[in-house]
Amino acid sequence: MKAVGFTEFGGPEVLQILELPTPEAGPGEVRIRVHAATVNAVDALQRSGPARSPDAQPPFVPGMEAAGVVDQIGTGTGTDLSLGDRVMAIVLPDGVHGAYAEQVVVPVNSVVRAPRGATDAEAAALPMNGLTARLALDTLGLEPGQTLAITGAAGAVGGYAVQLAKADGLHVVADASDQDETLIKELGADVVLRRGAEYPDRVRLEVPEGVDGLVDAASLCALCARAVRDGGRVVTLRGYDGPGERDVVFEPIVVFSYVKEHAKLDQLRQQAEEGRITLRIAKTVPAEQAAEAHRLLAAGGVRGRLILTF
C-alpha cells in the first residue's frame, strides 16, 4: 500500500511516499481504506523527532484522524459495521500504523460511521480533535449554566470546544482575533474577547468573580489562572501542570485516553449530523504533497483543517 511517512526526523522535507505491506485486521479490529487523513500539529511534532520509545523503528507514518470505507473486519470482531460502510476513526500513530496511508487498521471501538452528508475530508476532521474537546469538557465536569472560558477558539479543538460547551448548556467566553470574531460568534460563543496575553484580564472584566473553568487551546498556560475563580480548573493540551494561584488547578489531558471511547465518538457523529458541530476544511491536498501541507500548517493562520487525500 501507499503511505506517507519518514525514516528520519526533520522538517517537512523528510516526508516521502512509502510502499509498505498492507496491514491485516485481527480480532477486535477493522481495516479502513483511507480516503482522507487530517494534518494536525501533533503530526509535525512526531515528524520533528520528540522522545520516542527506544524500541520504535522506522518507517514512521503519522496521522491520528482518518475517514474512508471499511474494507476488512477481523475474525470474531463484534460490530454492526459492514464492508463498504463509510466511517471515520481516531488512529494511534504507532510505527507504520498512522492515518497517512491507503489502509489503516484500528480497534473496532475507535471507528464509527461517518456523519450523514459529510464528505470524507469533513469526516476526517472530527475524531481526534472532537474527542480532545470532549475530553477537556468531561475533565472540567461543569454543570449547565456555569461559565467556561476558551483560548484558541478559532482552532480545531477550540472551535469544537465552543460548540460542545454550548450543547452542554454552558455560558462560553471565547477569544478571537479581529478577523475571527465573526466566526467565533457563529460557532455559538456568548461573549467574544480579544485574544492574546491580556485575554485572561479581559475575562475578569467581563466575569469579575472569574469563570468556573477554562480550556487552554492556545497554550497561555500560567496566565490562564487570572481568568478563573478561586478553586477553579484549567485544562491544558500541551502538558502544562504548573501550580496555580488561589487554588486554581491545572489539568493536562492527552486524547490517548479516549481512543476507544466508542460511544463518545458516535455522539460526535450524531452532533455533526444535527448541525451542532461544524466540520471546517481549509484545504485538501493530495497525499503526494504532504510536505506542502505541513509547511502550510507551520506557517500558521490556517482556519479549518488541512486534509490529505488518498
mmCIF file of C-alpha atoms in Angstrom:
data_model
loop_
_atom_site.group_PDB
_atom_site.id
_atom_site.type_symbol
_atom_site.label_atom_id
_atom_site.label_comp_id
_atom_site.label_asym_id
_atom_site.label_seq_id
_atom_site.Cartn_x
_atom_site.Cartn_y
_atom_site.Cartn_z
ATOM 1 C CA MET A 1 0.000 0.000 0.000
ATOM 2 C CA LYS A 2 0.987 3.645 -0.414
ATOM 3 C CA ALA A 3 1.687 5.647 2.730
ATOM 4 C CA VAL A 4 3.232 8.988 3.645
ATOM 5 C CA GLY A 5 5.925 8.817 6.292
ATOM 6 C CA PHE A 6 9.559 9.306 7.138
ATOM 7 C CA THR A 7 12.626 7.289 8.028
ATOM 8 C CA GLU A 8 14.488 10.109 9.768
ATOM 9 C CA PHE A 9 13.307 13.084 11.798
ATOM 10 C CA GLY A 10 13.386 16.617 10.442
ATOM 11 C CA GLY A 11 11.371 19.262 8.636
ATOM 12 C CA PRO A 12 8.533 18.759 6.166
ATOM 13 C CA GLU A 13 11.042 17.694 3.517
ATOM 14 C CA VAL A 14 11.583 14.327 5.251
ATOM 15 C CA LEU A 15 8.040 13.245 4.372
ATOM 16 C CA GLN A 16 8.002 10.836 1.452
ATOM 17 C CA ILE A 17 5.801 8.321 -0.303
ATOM 18 C CA LEU A 18 6.455 4.837 1.052
ATOM 19 C CA GLU A 19 5.401 1.432 -0.221
ATOM 20 C CA LEU A 20 4.514 -0.675 2.817
ATOM 21 C CA PRO A 21 2.882 -4.062 3.399
ATOM 22 C CA THR A 22 -0.891 -3.953 3.573
ATOM 23 C CA PRO A 23 -1.958 -4.393 7.227
ATOM 24 C CA GLU A 24 -4.408 -7.124 8.184
ATOM 25 C CA ALA A 25 -7.252 -6.692 10.663
ATOM 26 C CA GLY A 26 -7.107 -9.089 13.590
ATOM 27 C CA PRO A 27 -9.731 -9.967 16.211
ATOM 28 C CA GLY A 28 -11.418 -6.833 17.526
ATOM 29 C CA GLU A 29 -10.092 -4.729 14.637
ATOM 30 C CA VAL A 30 -11.337 -3.085 11.456
ATOM 31 C CA ARG A 31 -9.323 -2.089 8.402
ATOM 32 C CA ILE A 32 -10.216 1.133 6.635
ATOM 33 C CA ARG A 33 -9.470 2.051 3.036
ATOM 34 C CA VAL A 34 -8.476 5.642 3.786
ATOM 35 C CA HIS A 35 -9.766 8.401 1.542
ATOM 36 C CA ALA A 36 -8.830 11.355 3.770
ATOM 37 C CA ALA A 37 -6.455 11.953 6.684
ATOM 38 C CA THR A 38 -6.174 15.148 8.705
ATOM 39 C CA VAL A 39 -2.901 17.041 9.157
ATOM 40 C CA ASN A 40 -2.519 18.129 12.801
ATOM 41 C CA ALA A 41 0.141 19.843 14.882
ATOM 42 C CA VAL A 42 0.885 16.569 16.666
ATOM 43 C CA ASP A 43 1.889 15.074 13.310
ATOM 44 C CA ALA A 44 4.512 17.787 12.880
ATOM 45 C CA LEU A 45 5.796 17.170 16.405
ATOM 46 C CA GLN A 46 6.206 13.476 15.667
ATOM 47 C CA ARG A 47 7.953 14.248 12.395
ATOM 48 C CA SER A 48 10.425 16.643 14.014
ATOM 49 C CA GLY A 49 11.565 13.990 16.485
ATOM 50 C CA PRO A 50 10.238 14.172 20.036
ATOM 51 C CA ALA A 51 11.103 11.444 22.519
ATOM 52 C CA ARG A 52 10.015 8.012 21.358
ATOM 53 C CA SER A 53 10.226 4.521 22.716
ATOM 54 C CA PRO A 54 13.765 3.212 22.240
ATOM 55 C CA ASP A 55 12.208 0.185 20.557
ATOM 56 C CA ALA A 56 10.463 2.296 17.891
ATOM 57 C CA GLN A 57 11.846 1.639 14.425
ATOM 58 C CA PRO A 58 11.273 3.458 11.127
ATOM 59 C CA PRO A 59 9.456 3.894 8.907
ATOM 60 C CA PHE A 60 7.102 6.166 10.837
ATOM 61 C CA VAL A 61 3.675 7.050 9.482
ATOM 62 C CA PRO A 62 1.963 9.968 11.257
ATOM 63 C CA GLY A 63 -1.729 10.841 11.365
ATOM 64 C CA MET A 64 -4.420 10.499 14.031
ATOM 65 C CA GLU A 65 -7.654 11.057 12.078
ATOM 66 C CA ALA A 66 -8.950 9.193 9.055
ATOM 67 C CA ALA A 67 -12.100 8.672 7.027
ATOM 68 C CA GLY A 68 -12.889 6.182 4.296
ATOM 69 C CA VAL A 69 -14.661 2.843 3.936
ATOM 70 C CA VAL A 70 -14.471 -0.447 5.817
ATOM 71 C CA ASP A 71 -12.599 -2.979 3.661
ATOM 72 C CA GLN A 72 -11.834 -5.725 6.205
ATOM 73 C CA ILE A 73 -13.292 -6.849 9.539
ATOM 74 C CA GLY A 74 -11.148 -9.019 11.770
ATOM 75 C CA THR A 75 -12.289 -12.542 12.593
ATOM 76 C CA GLY A 76 -14.616 -12.598 15.573
ATOM 77 C CA THR A 77 -14.944 -8.807 15.722
ATOM 78 C CA GLY A 78 -18.298 -7.737 17.124
ATOM 79 C CA THR A 79 -19.594 -4.752 15.171
ATOM 80 C CA ASP A 80 -22.635 -3.521 13.279
ATOM 81 C CA LEU A 81 -20.372 -2.188 10.540
ATOM 82 C CA SER A 82 -20.283 -3.891 7.137
ATOM 83 C CA LEU A 83 -17.785 -3.915 4.310
ATOM 84 C CA GLY A 84 -18.134 -0.733 2.287
ATOM 85 C CA ASP A 85 -19.598 1.378 5.092
ATOM 86 C CA ARG A 86 -18.328 4.959 5.191
ATOM 87 C CA VAL A 87 -16.537 5.537 8.502
ATOM 88 C CA MET A 88 -14.238 7.834 10.458
ATOM 89 C CA ALA A 89 -11.692 6.815 13.078
ATOM 90 C CA ILE A 90 -9.162 8.054 15.590
ATOM 91 C CA VAL A 91 -5.778 6.441 14.992
ATOM 92 C CA LEU A 92 -2.783 5.942 17.257
ATOM 93 C CA PRO A 93 0.269 6.606 15.044
ATOM 94 C CA ASP A 94 2.486 3.740 16.194
ATOM 95 C CA GLY A 95 5.197 2.996 13.648
ATOM 96 C CA VAL A 96 3.534 2.185 10.325
ATOM 97 C CA HIS A 97 0.041 2.431 11.764
ATOM 98 C CA GLY A 98 -0.656 6.176 11.380
ATOM 99 C CA ALA A 99 -3.526 7.542 9.304
ATOM 100 C CA TYR A 100 -1.372 8.830 6.407
ATOM 101 C CA ALA A 101 -1.852 5.605 4.457
ATOM 102 C CA GLU A 102 -4.147 3.999 1.930
ATOM 103 C CA GLN A 103 -5.152 1.421 4.537
ATOM 104 C CA VAL A 104 -5.083 1.514 8.321
ATOM 105 C CA VAL A 105 -6.147 -0.973 10.988
ATOM 106 C CA VAL A 106 -7.847 0.331 14.139
ATOM 107 C CA PRO A 107 -9.622 -1.184 17.155
ATOM 108 C CA VAL A 108 -13.320 -1.521 16.447
ATOM 109 C CA ASN A 109 -14.086 0.846 19.335
ATOM 110 C CA SER A 110 -12.072 3.593 17.593
ATOM 111 C CA VAL A 111 -14.253 3.717 14.474
ATOM 112 C CA VAL A 112 -17.842 4.832 13.807
ATOM 113 C CA ARG A 113 -19.914 5.678 10.776
ATOM 114 C CA ALA A 114 -19.152 8.973 9.091
ATOM 115 C CA PRO A 115 -21.748 11.709 9.632
ATOM 116 C CA ARG A 116 -24.503 11.624 7.025
ATOM 117 C CA GLY A 117 -23.998 14.348 4.450
ATOM 118 C CA ALA A 118 -20.323 14.892 5.313
ATOM 119 C CA THR A 119 -17.561 14.426 2.772
ATOM 120 C CA ASP A 120 -14.635 12.163 3.587
ATOM 121 C CA ALA A 121 -12.495 15.241 4.220
ATOM 122 C CA GLU A 122 -15.042 16.683 6.625
ATOM 123 C CA ALA A 123 -15.455 13.383 8.469
ATOM 124 C CA ALA A 124 -11.685 13.017 8.855
ATOM 125 C CA ALA A 125 -11.512 16.375 10.645
ATOM 126 C CA LEU A 126 -13.679 15.260 13.565
ATOM 127 C CA PRO A 127 -12.431 12.198 15.529
ATOM 128 C CA MET A 128 -9.205 13.260 17.238
ATOM 129 C CA ASN A 129 -9.907 16.965 17.595
ATOM 130 C CA GLY A 130 -13.523 16.365 18.564
ATOM 131 C CA LEU A 131 -12.602 13.778 21.183
ATOM 132 C CA THR A 132 -9.929 16.112 22.565
ATOM 133 C CA ALA A 133 -12.540 18.830 23.063
ATOM 134 C CA ARG A 134 -14.937 16.280 24.585
ATOM 135 C CA LEU A 135 -12.255 15.054 26.979
ATOM 136 C CA ALA A 136 -11.463 18.642 28.011
ATOM 137 C CA LEU A 137 -15.084 19.348 28.894
ATOM 138 C CA ASP A 138 -15.540 16.000 30.640
ATOM 139 C CA THR A 139 -12.425 16.686 32.718
ATOM 140 C CA LEU A 140 -13.803 20.027 33.885
ATOM 141 C CA GLY A 141 -17.204 18.491 34.621
ATOM 142 C CA LEU A 142 -19.082 21.788 34.628
ATOM 143 C CA GLU A 143 -22.845 21.929 35.115
ATOM 144 C CA PRO A 144 -25.327 23.648 32.757
ATOM 145 C CA GLY A 145 -25.352 27.377 33.425
ATOM 146 C CA GLN A 146 -21.745 27.550 34.580
ATOM 147 C CA THR A 147 -19.217 29.684 32.731
ATOM 148 C CA LEU A 148 -16.369 28.375 30.591
ATOM 149 C CA ALA A 149 -13.537 30.355 29.003
ATOM 150 C CA ILE A 150 -11.756 29.043 25.897
ATOM 151 C CA THR A 151 -8.451 30.169 24.404
ATOM 152 C CA GLY A 152 -7.557 29.281 20.826
ATOM 153 C CA ALA A 153 -11.236 29.183 19.932
ATOM 154 C CA ALA A 154 -10.585 29.576 16.205
ATOM 155 C CA GLY A 155 -8.552 26.361 16.091
ATOM 156 C CA ALA A 156 -9.885 22.854 15.639
ATOM 157 C CA VAL A 157 -10.011 21.838 19.317
ATOM 158 C CA GLY A 158 -11.063 25.304 20.461
ATOM 159 C CA GLY A 159 -13.846 25.541 17.891
ATOM 160 C CA TYR A 160 -15.245 22.148 18.809
ATOM 161 C CA ALA A 161 -14.965 23.080 22.500
ATOM 162 C CA VAL A 162 -17.114 26.158 21.894
ATOM 163 C CA GLN A 163 -19.826 24.174 20.140
ATOM 164 C CA LEU A 164 -19.777 21.203 22.510
ATOM 165 C CA ALA A 165 -19.862 23.512 25.532
ATOM 166 C CA LYS A 166 -22.934 25.254 24.169
ATOM 167 C CA ALA A 167 -24.542 21.853 23.571
ATOM 168 C CA ASP A 168 -23.785 21.090 27.241
ATOM 169 C CA GLY A 169 -25.610 24.239 28.314
ATOM 170 C CA LEU A 170 -22.558 26.264 29.362
ATOM 171 C CA HIS A 171 -22.032 30.038 29.112
ATOM 172 C CA VAL A 172 -18.987 30.438 26.840
ATOM 173 C CA VAL A 173 -16.463 33.276 26.864
ATOM 174 C CA ALA A 174 -14.075 32.707 23.941
ATOM 175 C CA ASP A 175 -11.105 34.524 22.442
ATOM 176 C CA ALA A 176 -10.647 35.718 18.856
ATOM 177 C CA SER A 177 -8.583 37.962 16.645
ATOM 178 C CA ASP A 178 -10.341 40.735 14.747
ATOM 179 C CA GLN A 179 -10.613 38.543 11.654
ATOM 180 C CA ASP A 180 -12.026 35.568 13.599
ATOM 181 C CA GLU A 181 -14.600 37.373 15.739
ATOM 182 C CA THR A 182 -17.489 36.688 13.364
ATOM 183 C CA LEU A 183 -16.515 33.019 13.100
ATOM 184 C CA ILE A 184 -16.419 32.523 16.869
ATOM 185 C CA LYS A 185 -19.812 34.182 17.261
ATOM 186 C CA GLU A 186 -21.188 31.875 14.553
ATOM 187 C CA LEU A 187 -19.817 28.891 16.468
ATOM 188 C CA GLY A 188 -22.011 29.983 19.364
ATOM 189 C CA ALA A 189 -19.821 31.786 21.898
ATOM 190 C CA ASP A 190 -21.845 34.033 24.205
ATOM 191 C CA VAL A 191 -19.007 36.528 24.645
ATOM 192 C CA VAL A 192 -16.019 37.062 22.343
ATOM 193 C CA LEU A 193 -12.958 38.891 23.679
ATOM 194 C CA ARG A 194 -9.691 39.847 22.008
ATOM 195 C CA ARG A 195 -7.133 37.045 22.009
ATOM 196 C CA GLY A 196 -3.600 37.308 23.395
ATOM 197 C CA ALA A 197 -1.765 37.554 26.693
ATOM 198 C CA GLU A 198 -4.304 40.059 28.031
ATOM 199 C CA TYR A 199 -7.272 37.781 27.364
ATOM 200 C CA PRO A 200 -7.424 36.466 30.966
ATOM 201 C CA ASP A 201 -7.625 40.034 32.281
ATOM 202 C CA ARG A 202 -10.385 40.823 29.778
ATOM 203 C CA VAL A 203 -12.268 37.771 31.040
ATOM 204 C CA ARG A 204 -12.075 39.141 34.585
ATOM 205 C CA LEU A 205 -13.546 42.438 33.426
ATOM 206 C CA GLU A 206 -16.413 40.503 31.826
ATOM 207 C CA VAL A 207 -16.803 37.983 34.691
ATOM 208 C CA PRO A 208 -15.477 39.725 37.844
ATOM 209 C CA GLU A 209 -15.686 36.615 40.022
ATOM 210 C CA GLY A 210 -13.824 34.534 37.436
ATOM 211 C CA VAL A 211 -15.049 31.729 35.195
ATOM 212 C CA ASP A 212 -15.708 28.250 36.566
ATOM 213 C CA GLY A 213 -13.316 26.561 34.158
ATOM 214 C CA LEU A 214 -11.073 27.213 31.177
ATOM 215 C CA VAL A 215 -9.916 25.181 28.167
ATOM 216 C CA ASP A 216 -6.467 26.432 27.158
ATOM 217 C CA ALA A 217 -6.142 25.505 23.487
ATOM 218 C CA ALA A 218 -3.772 28.436 22.835
ATOM 219 C CA SER A 219 -1.177 27.428 25.466
ATOM 220 C CA LEU A 220 -1.336 30.595 27.540
ATOM 221 C CA CYS A 221 -0.507 28.279 30.452
ATOM 222 C CA ALA A 222 0.072 30.089 33.782
ATOM 223 C CA LEU A 223 -1.623 33.261 32.537
ATOM 224 C CA CYS A 224 -4.955 31.424 32.454
ATOM 225 C CA ALA A 225 -5.190 31.337 36.255
ATOM 226 C CA ARG A 226 -6.108 35.045 36.217
ATOM 227 C CA ALA A 227 -9.369 34.274 34.401
ATOM 228 C CA VAL A 228 -10.563 31.517 36.747
ATOM 229 C CA ARG A 229 -12.364 31.804 40.066
ATOM 230 C CA ASP A 230 -10.739 30.668 43.298
ATOM 231 C CA GLY A 231 -10.511 26.872 43.236
ATOM 232 C CA GLY A 232 -11.446 26.678 39.558
ATOM 233 C CA ARG A 233 -9.754 24.469 36.985
ATOM 234 C CA VAL A 234 -7.851 24.895 33.725
ATOM 235 C CA VAL A 235 -7.471 22.083 31.183
ATOM 236 C CA THR A 236 -4.235 22.275 29.186
ATOM 237 C CA LEU A 237 -3.393 20.476 25.940
ATOM 238 C CA ARG A 238 0.415 20.669 25.882
ATOM 239 C CA GLY A 239 1.185 19.145 29.262
ATOM 240 C CA TYR A 240 1.359 22.296 31.403
ATOM 241 C CA ASP A 241 0.548 21.469 35.030
ATOM 242 C CA GLY A 242 2.248 24.248 36.989
ATOM 243 C CA PRO A 243 0.932 25.477 40.322
ATOM 244 C CA GLY A 244 -1.956 27.902 40.126
ATOM 245 C CA GLU A 245 -2.681 30.902 42.286
ATOM 246 C CA ARG A 246 -5.750 30.947 44.557
ATOM 247 C CA ASP A 247 -6.020 27.137 44.464
ATOM 248 C CA VAL A 248 -6.596 27.143 40.702
ATOM 249 C CA VAL A 249 -5.762 23.643 39.413
ATOM 250 C CA PHE A 250 -4.148 22.936 36.021
ATOM 251 C CA GLU A 251 -5.073 19.579 34.494
ATOM 252 C CA PRO A 252 -3.198 18.391 31.390
ATOM 253 C CA ILE A 253 -5.079 15.977 29.143
ATOM 254 C CA VAL A 254 -4.000 13.542 26.428
ATOM 255 C CA VAL A 255 -6.557 12.273 23.923
ATOM 256 C CA PHE A 256 -4.978 8.785 24.002
ATOM 257 C CA SER A 257 -7.215 8.045 26.990
ATOM 258 C CA TYR A 258 -10.277 8.458 24.741
ATOM 259 C CA VAL A 259 -9.198 6.473 21.668
ATOM 260 C CA LYS A 260 -11.602 3.616 22.474
ATOM 261 C CA GLU A 261 -14.497 5.759 23.749
ATOM 262 C CA HIS A 262 -16.805 4.485 21.036
ATOM 263 C CA ALA A 263 -19.989 5.992 22.481
ATOM 264 C CA LYS A 264 -18.425 9.449 22.733
ATOM 265 C CA LEU A 265 -17.114 9.284 19.163
ATOM 266 C CA ASP A 266 -20.529 8.195 17.932
ATOM 267 C CA GLN A 267 -22.138 11.069 19.838
ATOM 268 C CA LEU A 268 -19.853 13.445 17.939
ATOM 269 C CA ARG A 269 -21.119 11.876 14.712
ATOM 270 C CA GLN A 270 -24.693 12.481 15.777
ATOM 271 C CA GLN A 271 -23.989 16.072 16.805
ATOM 272 C CA ALA A 272 -22.372 16.714 13.422
ATOM 273 C CA GLU A 273 -25.472 15.350 11.690
ATOM 274 C CA GLU A 274 -27.650 17.604 13.827
ATOM 275 C CA GLY A 275 -25.587 20.668 12.918
ATOM 276 C CA ARG A 276 -24.327 21.169 16.468
ATOM 277 C CA ILE A 277 -20.751 20.689 15.260
ATOM 278 C CA THR A 278 -19.282 22.476 12.236
ATOM 279 C CA LEU A 279 -16.776 20.478 10.187
ATOM 280 C CA ARG A 280 -14.357 23.110 8.839
ATOM 281 C CA ILE A 281 -11.967 22.309 5.986
ATOM 282 C CA ALA A 282 -9.269 24.770 4.918
ATOM 283 C CA LYS A 283 -7.785 22.799 2.027
ATOM 284 C CA THR A 284 -7.498 19.285 0.652
ATOM 285 C CA VAL A 285 -4.077 18.216 -0.630
ATOM 286 C CA PRO A 286 -3.067 15.047 -2.497
ATOM 287 C CA ALA A 287 -1.027 12.723 -0.306
ATOM 288 C CA GLU A 288 1.980 13.234 -2.577
ATOM 289 C CA GLN A 289 2.042 16.888 -1.437
ATOM 290 C CA ALA A 290 2.084 16.128 2.301
ATOM 291 C CA ALA A 291 5.262 18.171 2.822
ATOM 292 C CA GLU A 292 3.496 21.246 1.452
ATOM 293 C CA ALA A 293 0.561 20.643 3.799
ATOM 294 C CA HIS A 294 2.993 20.541 6.732
ATOM 295 C CA ARG A 295 4.576 23.796 5.551
ATOM 296 C CA LEU A 296 1.161 25.454 5.381
ATOM 297 C CA LEU A 297 0.403 24.273 8.908
ATOM 298 C CA ALA A 298 3.743 25.598 10.198
ATOM 299 C CA ALA A 299 3.129 28.997 8.593
ATOM 300 C CA GLY A 300 0.083 29.452 10.837
ATOM 301 C CA GLY A 301 -3.168 31.251 10.226
ATOM 302 C CA VAL A 302 -4.962 28.169 8.855
ATOM 303 C CA ARG A 303 -8.662 28.215 9.688
ATOM 304 C CA GLY A 304 -10.180 24.778 9.306
ATOM 305 C CA ARG A 305 -8.270 21.567 8.724
ATOM 306 C CA LEU A 306 -5.711 20.598 6.126
ATOM 307 C CA ILE A 307 -6.609 17.207 4.667
ATOM 308 C CA LEU A 308 -4.526 14.679 2.760
ATOM 309 C CA THR A 309 -6.457 12.706 0.153
ATOM 310 C CA PHE A 310 -5.635 9.153 -0.960
#
